[in-house]
Tab-separated table of C-alpha atoms in Angstrom:
chain	number	residue	atom	x	y	z
A	1	MET	CA	1.395	77.801	19.917
A	2	GLY	CA	-2.114	76.847	20.512
A	3	SER	CA	-4.670	74.229	19.661
A	4	GLN	CA	-5.538	76.159	16.514
A	5	ASP	CA	-2.571	74.567	14.747
A	6	ALA	CA	-4.271	73.277	11.614
A	7	TRP	CA	-2.441	69.969	11.540
A	8	GLU	CA	-3.450	68.847	14.986
A	9	PRO	CA	-6.256	66.463	15.657
A	10	ASN	CA	-9.181	67.141	17.000
A	11	GLU	CA	1.718	100.777	34.297
A	12	ARG	CA	-0.678	101.718	31.636
A	13	ARG	CA	0.646	102.876	28.378
A	14	THR	CA	-0.122	106.183	26.763
A	15	THR	CA	-0.965	106.292	23.081
A	16	GLY	CA	2.463	107.733	22.441
A	17	GLY	CA	4.082	104.747	24.086
A	18	THR	CA	2.233	102.357	21.838
A	19	THR	CA	3.185	104.254	18.722
A	20	GLY	CA	6.822	104.326	19.715
A	21	ARG	CA	6.847	100.617	20.320
A	22	ARG	CA	5.276	99.874	16.972
A	23	ALA	CA	7.791	102.140	15.228
A	24	LEU	CA	10.584	100.188	16.868
A	25	LEU	CA	9.250	96.910	15.569
A	26	GLY	CA	8.541	98.379	12.170
A	27	ALA	CA	12.261	98.890	11.739
A	28	ALA	CA	12.658	95.136	11.806
A	29	VAL	CA	10.089	94.497	9.105
A	30	LEU	CA	11.747	93.207	5.986
A	31	GLY	CA	10.277	92.476	2.609
A	32	ALA	CA	11.259	89.489	0.494
A	33	THR	CA	14.022	91.536	-1.098
A	34	GLY	CA	15.302	92.767	2.263
A	35	SER	CA	13.864	96.289	1.979
A	36	VAL	CA	12.496	97.895	5.106
A	37	LEU	CA	8.886	98.724	4.393
A	38	GLY	CA	7.537	102.118	5.369
A	39	LEU	CA	10.901	103.401	6.548
A	40	ALA	CA	13.685	105.354	4.901
A	41	GLY	CA	16.751	103.451	3.789
A	42	THR	CA	17.212	99.749	3.321
A	43	ALA	CA	18.345	96.791	5.343
A	44	HIS	CA	19.221	93.235	4.520
A	45	ALA	CA	18.416	89.968	6.164
A	46	THR	CA	21.640	89.015	7.828
A	47	GLY	CA	20.824	85.848	9.699
A	48	ALA	CA	23.045	87.226	12.505
A	49	ARG	CA	22.314	89.239	15.606
A	50	ARG	CA	22.570	92.968	15.015
A	51	PRO	CA	24.807	94.579	17.692
A	52	GLY	CA	24.007	98.051	18.918
A	53	ARG	CA	20.295	97.584	18.363
A	54	SER	CA	17.730	97.141	21.098
A	55	GLY	CA	14.590	95.106	21.406
A	56	LEU	CA	13.450	93.059	18.461
A	57	GLU	CA	15.711	95.070	16.184
A	58	SER	CA	18.625	93.117	17.680
A	59	LEU	CA	17.292	89.799	16.385
A	60	PRO	CA	18.208	88.123	13.100
A	61	VAL	CA	15.682	88.229	10.270
A	62	PRO	CA	14.104	85.881	9.471
A	63	THR	CA	13.837	85.042	13.165
A	64	ILE	CA	13.885	81.367	14.129
A	65	ILE	CA	11.442	80.684	16.965
A	66	GLY	CA	11.683	77.383	18.794
A	67	HIS	CA	8.077	76.185	18.922
A	68	ARG	CA	7.432	74.921	22.448
A	69	GLY	CA	11.210	74.594	22.582
A	70	ALA	CA	12.775	71.936	20.387
A	71	SER	CA	9.616	69.843	20.295
A	72	GLY	CA	10.819	67.945	17.246
A	73	TYR	CA	13.377	66.264	19.495
A	74	ARG	CA	12.140	66.437	23.106
A	75	PRO	CA	8.720	66.412	24.806
A	76	GLU	CA	7.334	69.915	24.396
A	77	HIS	CA	7.251	72.596	27.080
A	78	THR	CA	9.985	71.070	29.222
A	79	PHE	CA	13.304	72.577	30.218
A	80	GLY	CA	14.891	69.820	28.156
A	81	SER	CA	13.046	71.110	25.101
A	82	TYR	CA	13.685	74.788	25.848
A	83	GLN	CA	17.383	74.187	26.524
A	84	LEU	CA	17.868	72.217	23.335
A	85	ALA	CA	16.175	74.912	21.256
A	86	LEU	CA	18.826	77.376	22.420
A	87	ASP	CA	21.595	74.856	21.808
A	88	LEU	CA	20.288	74.375	18.245
A	89	GLY	CA	20.386	78.110	17.531
A	90	ALA	CA	16.823	79.334	18.109
A	91	ASP	CA	16.648	83.133	18.383
A	92	ILE	CA	13.544	82.931	20.583
A	93	VAL	CA	12.040	80.083	22.576
A	94	GLU	CA	8.286	79.768	22.853
A	95	ALA	CA	8.286	79.188	26.606
A	96	GLY	CA	5.512	78.647	27.051
A	97	ASP	CA	1.795	78.188	26.527
A	98	LEU	CA	0.471	79.550	29.817
A	99	VAL	CA	-2.370	77.895	31.751
A	100	PRO	CA	-3.283	78.282	35.440
A	101	THR	CA	-3.360	75.863	38.332
A	102	LYS	CA	-6.182	75.616	40.855
A	103	ASP	CA	-4.163	77.798	43.237
A	104	GLY	CA	-3.462	80.453	40.614
A	105	HIS	CA	0.057	79.680	39.418
A	106	LEU	CA	0.929	79.833	35.716
A	107	VAL	CA	2.436	76.693	34.218
A	108	CYS	CA	3.614	75.798	30.721
A	109	ARG	CA	1.450	73.241	28.906
A	110	HIS	CA	0.218	73.097	25.339
A	111	GLU	CA	-3.353	72.863	26.650
A	112	PRO	CA	-5.042	72.847	30.068
A	113	GLU	CA	-5.918	69.213	29.336
A	114	ILE	CA	-2.766	67.281	30.258
A	115	GLY	CA	-3.677	63.675	29.536
A	116	GLY	CA	-1.668	63.701	26.324
A	117	THR	CA	1.383	65.569	27.564
A	118	THR	CA	1.983	64.128	31.048
A	119	ASP	CA	1.868	60.778	32.843
A	120	VAL	CA	-1.208	61.823	34.851
A	121	ALA	CA	-3.105	58.730	33.679
A	122	ASP	CA	-0.555	56.581	35.517
A	123	HIS	CA	-1.227	58.348	38.821
A	124	LYS	CA	-4.018	56.407	40.526
A	125	GLU	CA	-4.349	59.127	43.138
A	126	PHE	CA	-5.626	61.453	40.389
A	127	ALA	CA	-7.984	59.004	38.674
A	128	ASP	CA	-11.034	60.829	40.036
A	129	ARG	CA	-9.861	64.112	38.501
A	130	LYS	CA	-10.624	62.854	35.006
A	131	THR	CA	-13.621	64.735	33.703
A	132	THR	CA	-15.321	66.174	30.623
A	133	LYS	CA	-15.453	69.927	30.077
A	134	VAL	CA	-16.481	72.230	27.249
A	135	LEU	CA	-13.332	74.098	26.232
A	136	ASP	CA	-13.991	76.892	23.758
A	137	GLY	CA	-17.066	75.072	22.509
A	138	VAL	CA	-15.421	71.669	22.254
A	139	SER	CA	-16.278	68.817	24.595
A	140	THR	CA	-12.946	67.638	25.987
A	141	THR	CA	-12.290	64.697	28.299
A	142	GLY	CA	-9.192	64.368	30.447
A	143	TRP	CA	-7.343	66.015	33.299
A	144	PHE	CA	-7.185	69.811	33.520
A	145	THR	CA	-4.530	72.012	35.128
A	146	GLU	CA	-7.167	74.159	36.845
A	147	ASP	CA	-8.215	71.115	38.893
A	148	PHE	CA	-4.711	70.604	40.332
A	149	THR	CA	-2.589	72.597	42.751
A	150	LEU	CA	0.932	73.427	41.654
A	151	ALA	CA	2.299	70.955	44.201
A	152	GLU	CA	0.176	68.207	42.652
A	153	LEU	CA	1.230	69.070	39.097
A	154	LYS	CA	4.872	68.948	40.165
A	155	THR	CA	4.468	65.225	40.894
A	156	LEU	CA	3.745	64.605	37.189
A	157	ARG	CA	6.256	64.191	34.388
A	158	ALA	CA	6.048	65.200	30.730
A	159	ILE	CA	5.618	62.737	27.854
A	160	GLU	CA	5.727	63.038	24.065
A	161	ARG	CA	2.404	64.315	22.685
A	162	ILE	CA	2.595	62.830	19.172
A	163	PRO	CA	4.549	59.558	19.505
A	164	ALA	CA	3.418	58.238	16.117
A	165	ASN	CA	5.290	61.094	14.421
A	166	ARG	CA	8.097	61.317	16.956
A	167	PRO	CA	8.774	57.840	18.354
A	168	HIS	CA	12.355	58.774	19.267
A	169	ASN	CA	11.068	61.466	21.611
A	170	THR	CA	9.439	58.840	23.803
A	171	LEU	CA	12.936	57.969	25.024
A	172	TYR	CA	12.665	61.113	27.163
A	173	ASN	CA	9.215	60.404	28.623
A	174	GLY	CA	9.185	60.954	32.381
A	175	ARG	CA	12.438	62.898	32.511
A	176	TRP	CA	11.117	66.435	33.055
A	177	GLU	CA	8.454	68.042	35.209
A	178	ILE	CA	6.002	70.782	34.250
A	179	PRO	CA	7.722	74.206	34.383
A	180	THR	CA	6.083	77.268	35.899
A	181	PHE	CA	6.229	80.608	34.099
A	182	GLU	CA	8.236	82.065	36.982
A	183	GLU	CA	10.765	79.245	36.652
A	184	VAL	CA	10.995	80.060	32.943
A	185	LEU	CA	11.719	83.724	33.691
A	186	LYS	CA	14.518	82.714	36.075
A	187	TRP	CA	15.828	80.171	33.549
A	188	GLN	CA	15.877	82.917	30.902
A	189	ASP	CA	18.137	85.070	33.096
A	190	GLU	CA	20.392	82.127	33.915
A	191	GLN	CA	20.761	81.163	30.252
A	192	THR	CA	21.419	84.780	29.252
A	193	ARG	CA	24.296	84.948	31.750
A	194	ARG	CA	25.650	81.547	30.802
A	195	ARG	CA	25.545	82.096	27.049
A	196	GLY	CA	26.699	85.717	27.085
A	197	LYS	CA	23.815	86.853	24.905
A	198	GLN	CA	20.219	87.780	25.528
A	199	VAL	CA	17.794	84.876	25.517
A	200	TRP	CA	14.288	85.685	24.279
A	201	ILE	CA	11.001	83.985	25.127
A	202	TYR	CA	7.576	84.115	23.459
A	203	PRO	CA	4.819	83.024	25.887
A	204	GLU	CA	1.158	82.667	24.915
A	205	THR	CA	-2.003	83.173	26.942
A	206	LYS	CA	-4.117	80.044	26.417
A	207	HIS	CA	-7.931	80.139	26.386
A	208	PRO	CA	-8.019	83.460	28.285
A	209	THR	CA	-11.814	83.882	28.084
A	210	TYR	CA	-12.384	80.377	29.430
A	211	PHE	CA	-10.048	80.953	32.371
A	212	ARG	CA	-11.397	84.427	33.159
A	213	LYS	CA	-14.840	82.880	33.589
A	214	LEU	CA	-13.295	80.517	36.133
A	215	GLY	CA	-11.834	83.449	38.090
A	216	LEU	CA	-8.340	82.631	36.857
A	217	GLY	CA	-7.610	85.623	34.624
A	218	LEU	CA	-4.310	85.137	32.835
A	219	GLU	CA	-3.248	88.610	31.772
A	220	GLU	CA	-2.968	90.110	35.265
A	221	ARG	CA	-0.936	87.120	36.411
A	222	VAL	CA	1.400	87.410	33.423
A	223	ALA	CA	1.815	91.163	33.949
A	224	LYS	CA	2.516	90.725	37.676
A	225	LEU	CA	5.311	88.230	37.045
A	226	LEU	CA	6.839	90.263	34.211
A	227	HIS	CA	6.829	93.374	36.432
A	228	LYS	CA	8.357	91.433	39.332
A	229	HIS	CA	11.228	90.316	37.107
A	230	GLY	CA	11.645	93.678	35.328
A	231	LYS	CA	10.533	92.283	31.972
A	232	ASP	CA	7.415	94.336	31.232
A	233	ARG	CA	9.042	97.034	29.079
A	234	LYS	CA	9.077	97.690	25.355
A	235	HIS	CA	12.662	96.465	24.962
A	236	SER	CA	12.193	93.483	27.262
A	237	PRO	CA	13.093	90.142	25.657
A	238	VAL	CA	9.576	88.775	26.072
A	239	ILE	CA	7.019	88.801	23.250
A	240	LEU	CA	3.445	87.996	24.292
A	241	GLN	CA	0.947	86.285	22.006
A	242	SER	CA	-2.649	85.061	22.012
A	243	PHE	CA	-5.305	83.754	19.644
A	244	GLU	CA	-7.821	86.033	21.398
A	245	PRO	CA	-7.462	89.710	20.355
A	246	SER	CA	-9.113	90.877	23.596
A	247	SER	CA	-6.340	89.195	25.578
A	248	ILE	CA	-3.734	91.179	23.648
A	249	GLN	CA	-5.781	94.360	24.130
A	250	ARG	CA	-5.882	93.676	27.873
A	251	LEU	CA	-2.120	93.053	27.959
A	252	ASN	CA	-1.584	96.271	25.987
A	253	LYS	CA	-2.975	98.163	29.018
A	254	LEU	CA	-0.874	96.238	31.532
A	255	VAL	CA	2.614	95.890	30.020
A	256	ASP	CA	4.835	97.481	27.371
A	257	ASN	CA	6.074	94.243	25.821
A	258	PRO	CA	5.802	93.523	22.104
A	259	LEU	CA	2.409	91.928	21.427
A	260	VAL	CA	1.304	89.521	18.704
A	261	VAL	CA	-2.176	88.413	17.641
A	262	LEU	CA	-2.266	84.794	16.518
A	263	LEU	CA	-4.510	83.953	13.587
A	264	SER	CA	-5.950	80.558	12.786
A	265	ALA	CA	-7.735	79.459	9.585
A	266	ALA	CA	-9.526	82.173	7.609
A	267	ASN	CA	-13.005	80.738	8.236
A	268	THR	CA	-12.586	80.502	12.029
A	269	ARG	CA	-13.593	82.962	14.732
A	270	PRO	CA	-11.466	83.810	17.780
A	271	TRP	CA	-13.237	82.382	20.819
A	272	ASP	CA	-13.532	85.782	22.504
A	273	PHE	CA	-15.426	86.929	19.391
A	274	VAL	CA	-17.787	83.977	19.745
A	275	GLU	CA	-18.407	84.779	23.419
A	276	ALA	CA	-18.921	88.500	22.689
A	277	GLY	CA	-21.203	87.892	19.695
A	278	ASP	CA	-18.709	89.475	17.291
A	279	PRO	CA	-19.489	87.876	13.909
A	280	ARG	CA	-16.089	88.572	12.369
A	281	THR	CA	-13.805	85.776	11.275
A	282	VAL	CA	-10.041	85.644	10.795
A	283	ALA	CA	-10.732	86.522	7.143
A	284	ASP	CA	-12.067	89.878	8.362
A	285	LEU	CA	-9.045	90.436	10.587
A	286	ILE	CA	-6.594	90.011	7.705
A	287	THR	CA	-8.231	92.654	5.499
A	288	ARG	CA	-6.433	95.991	5.295
A	289	SER	CA	-8.923	97.537	7.749
A	290	GLY	CA	-8.670	94.539	10.075
A	291	LEU	CA	-4.887	94.714	10.075
A	292	ARG	CA	-4.970	98.465	10.741
A	293	GLU	CA	-7.146	97.770	13.773
A	294	ILE	CA	-4.718	95.147	15.074
A	295	ALA	CA	-1.826	97.581	14.535
A	296	GLY	CA	-3.561	99.925	16.996
A	297	TYR	CA	-2.785	97.626	19.919
A	298	ALA	CA	-0.285	95.009	18.720
A	299	GLN	CA	3.019	94.930	16.908
A	300	GLY	CA	2.688	91.734	14.967
A	301	ILE	CA	0.578	88.830	13.842
A	302	GLY	CA	1.232	85.126	14.016
A	303	PRO	CA	-0.782	83.643	11.150
A	304	THR	CA	-1.043	80.019	10.248
A	305	LEU	CA	1.218	79.336	7.253
A	306	ASP	CA	-1.867	78.706	5.108
A	307	LEU	CA	-2.774	82.402	5.404
A	308	VAL	CA	0.604	83.232	3.816
A	309	ILE	CA	0.496	80.593	1.074
A	310	PRO	CA	-2.752	78.626	0.717
A	311	LYS	CA	-2.863	74.981	-0.315
A	312	ASP	CA	-5.013	73.425	-3.013
A	313	ALA	CA	-7.344	70.457	-2.520
A	314	ASN	CA	-4.384	68.073	-2.770
A	315	GLY	CA	-2.375	69.907	-0.114
A	316	ASN	CA	0.083	71.515	-2.539
A	317	LEU	CA	1.178	75.126	-2.119
A	318	THR	CA	-0.470	77.640	-4.454
A	319	THR	CA	0.124	81.398	-4.888
A	320	PRO	CA	1.073	83.557	-1.888
A	321	THR	CA	-1.602	85.919	-0.607
A	322	THR	CA	-1.078	89.653	-0.065
A	323	LEU	CA	-0.975	89.181	3.721
A	324	VAL	CA	2.766	89.857	4.113
A	325	LYS	CA	2.587	93.048	2.059
A	326	ASP	CA	-0.639	94.201	3.709
A	327	ALA	CA	0.633	93.564	7.250
A	328	HIS	CA	3.966	95.258	6.569
A	329	ALA	CA	2.123	98.265	5.114
A	330	VAL	CA	0.592	98.944	8.547
A	331	GLY	CA	3.825	98.189	10.442
A	332	LEU	CA	3.020	94.680	11.633
A	333	LEU	CA	5.552	91.867	11.845
A	334	LEU	CA	4.621	88.372	10.704
A	335	HIS	CA	5.741	85.281	12.601
A	336	PRO	CA	3.723	82.435	11.068
A	337	TYR	CA	3.443	78.911	12.469
A	338	THR	CA	4.490	76.061	12.322
A	339	MET	CA	7.325	74.467	10.317
A	340	ARG	CA	7.966	70.814	11.143
A	341	ASN	CA	10.289	68.343	9.468
A	342	GLU	CA	7.977	65.340	9.306
A	343	ASN	CA	6.045	64.508	6.151
A	344	PRO	CA	2.468	64.869	7.448
A	345	PHE	CA	3.070	68.453	8.499
A	346	LEU	CA	4.596	69.607	5.196
A	347	PRO	CA	2.788	70.756	2.050
A	348	ALA	CA	2.158	67.719	-0.155
A	349	ASN	CA	4.657	68.827	-2.794
A	350	PHE	CA	7.468	68.777	-0.206
A	351	ARG	CA	6.814	65.328	1.223
A	352	LYS	CA	9.093	62.344	0.674
A	353	GLY	CA	7.299	59.047	0.940
A	354	THR	CA	4.420	58.388	3.296
A	355	ASP	CA	6.004	57.432	6.627
A	356	ALA	CA	4.510	59.461	9.477
A	357	ASP	CA	7.888	59.965	11.151
A	358	ALA	CA	9.970	60.499	7.984
A	359	TYR	CA	11.389	63.880	6.997
A	360	GLY	CA	10.405	65.595	3.752
A	361	ASP	CA	12.028	68.400	1.754
A	362	VAL	CA	11.730	70.851	4.614
A	363	PHE	CA	14.531	73.063	3.279
A	364	GLY	CA	12.528	73.594	0.103
A	365	ALA	CA	9.478	74.485	2.141
A	366	PHE	CA	11.401	76.932	4.335
A	367	ARG	CA	12.851	78.602	1.250
A	368	THR	CA	9.390	79.027	-0.256
A	369	TYR	CA	7.941	80.598	2.875
A	370	PHE	CA	10.975	82.837	3.526
A	371	ALA	CA	10.656	84.185	-0.033
A	372	THR	CA	7.267	85.715	0.849
A	373	GLY	CA	9.020	88.195	3.172
A	374	ILE	CA	7.880	86.802	6.514
A	375	ASP	CA	9.865	88.157	9.461
A	376	GLY	CA	10.354	84.853	11.199
A	377	VAL	CA	8.747	81.478	11.740
A	378	PHE	CA	7.865	79.068	14.505
A	379	THR	CA	9.502	75.685	14.031
A	380	ASP	CA	9.762	72.467	16.015
A	381	ASN	CA	13.251	71.972	14.540
A	382	ALA	CA	15.338	75.076	15.239
A	383	ASP	CA	18.525	73.619	13.745
A	384	THR	CA	16.770	73.010	10.429
A	385	GLY	CA	15.379	76.549	10.511
A	386	VAL	CA	18.819	78.070	11.173
A	387	LEU	CA	20.355	76.170	8.251
A	388	ALA	CA	17.439	77.103	6.003
A	389	ARG	CA	17.899	80.755	6.931
A	390	GLU	CA	21.616	80.549	6.053
A	391	ASP	CA	20.697	79.122	2.665
A	392	PHE	CA	18.107	81.851	2.087
A	393	VAL	CA	20.237	84.775	3.253
A	394	ASN	CA	23.345	83.653	1.386
A	395	GLY	CA	21.617	82.224	-1.678
């Protein structure tokens, strides 16, 4: 998931193909009571994989998505993190946030700036690569993947991004290198064979407008790799996501995978809108007409949790919005982001104490969000999410 996380500091498809894919996903849309919206009959959230079904219909609902792997326990976007997410029961692993190298390879990093997620600062040979760039309107200083070849990036090792909240994760600093997207696709196949069940991934195109201007377009590179590995079809176990609607629209013409538009705070504008002079904000995209438009080229949305249940001035949860109902009405899935166990990332009324690395009442928070009828959730702590789902489904 991208930098829009609110808690963080500073073959072409015919129209018929699209409709069929959306209908498939619509069958997995469950309301808070377990009813399938817009379809005949009913279904119930089972919390177990559904044999005999294909594509997303085979996944449990609510779906537990390992955010950047198991980033609550290991440095994010590493094979250590991805592997642990599967071990902890994640239904899908967000592997990964895709950014390009200077020589055009796709690698998995939270952001193109890698000063906070790798040991690049300790590499004297790369000291002169440190620079300041304007990234989606924000002046950003550090080291950027597009200034390194893949061979150079492979000499770096991952570190914990938020050590103040996750001091125990620093134990694993330096253990893993930066994965490429192609390595992830091969890892997915290996894990599927080893575990005897299909492993799903949920990659994101990061800052696609920024990179296209640099001649490093992401979508064509993603599509080429998915096609090479036979994972560009509507039932393929790869969901693609982006905060820029135009990136999803571009992917919609290149691949048949399920597609999700990520949505940040209501008062923000997707960066491709800013560049194109489109005045609309996220608030416009989550209206009934905005959601209908999204449903024309995507199968789901990934809203920030605050768009599902807003917080008051003190950070406490208030009344759920109509977003779940409105999105389901047009056949869109909702996979909001991001549930984390630590106090600072929880609504105020679910915190316990004030320690930055202490856990709050995350089970209570999960229960509250699941009750809105969301179809799944991104979480840094897949094991917590799986237990919370069991409580919700069986409660």
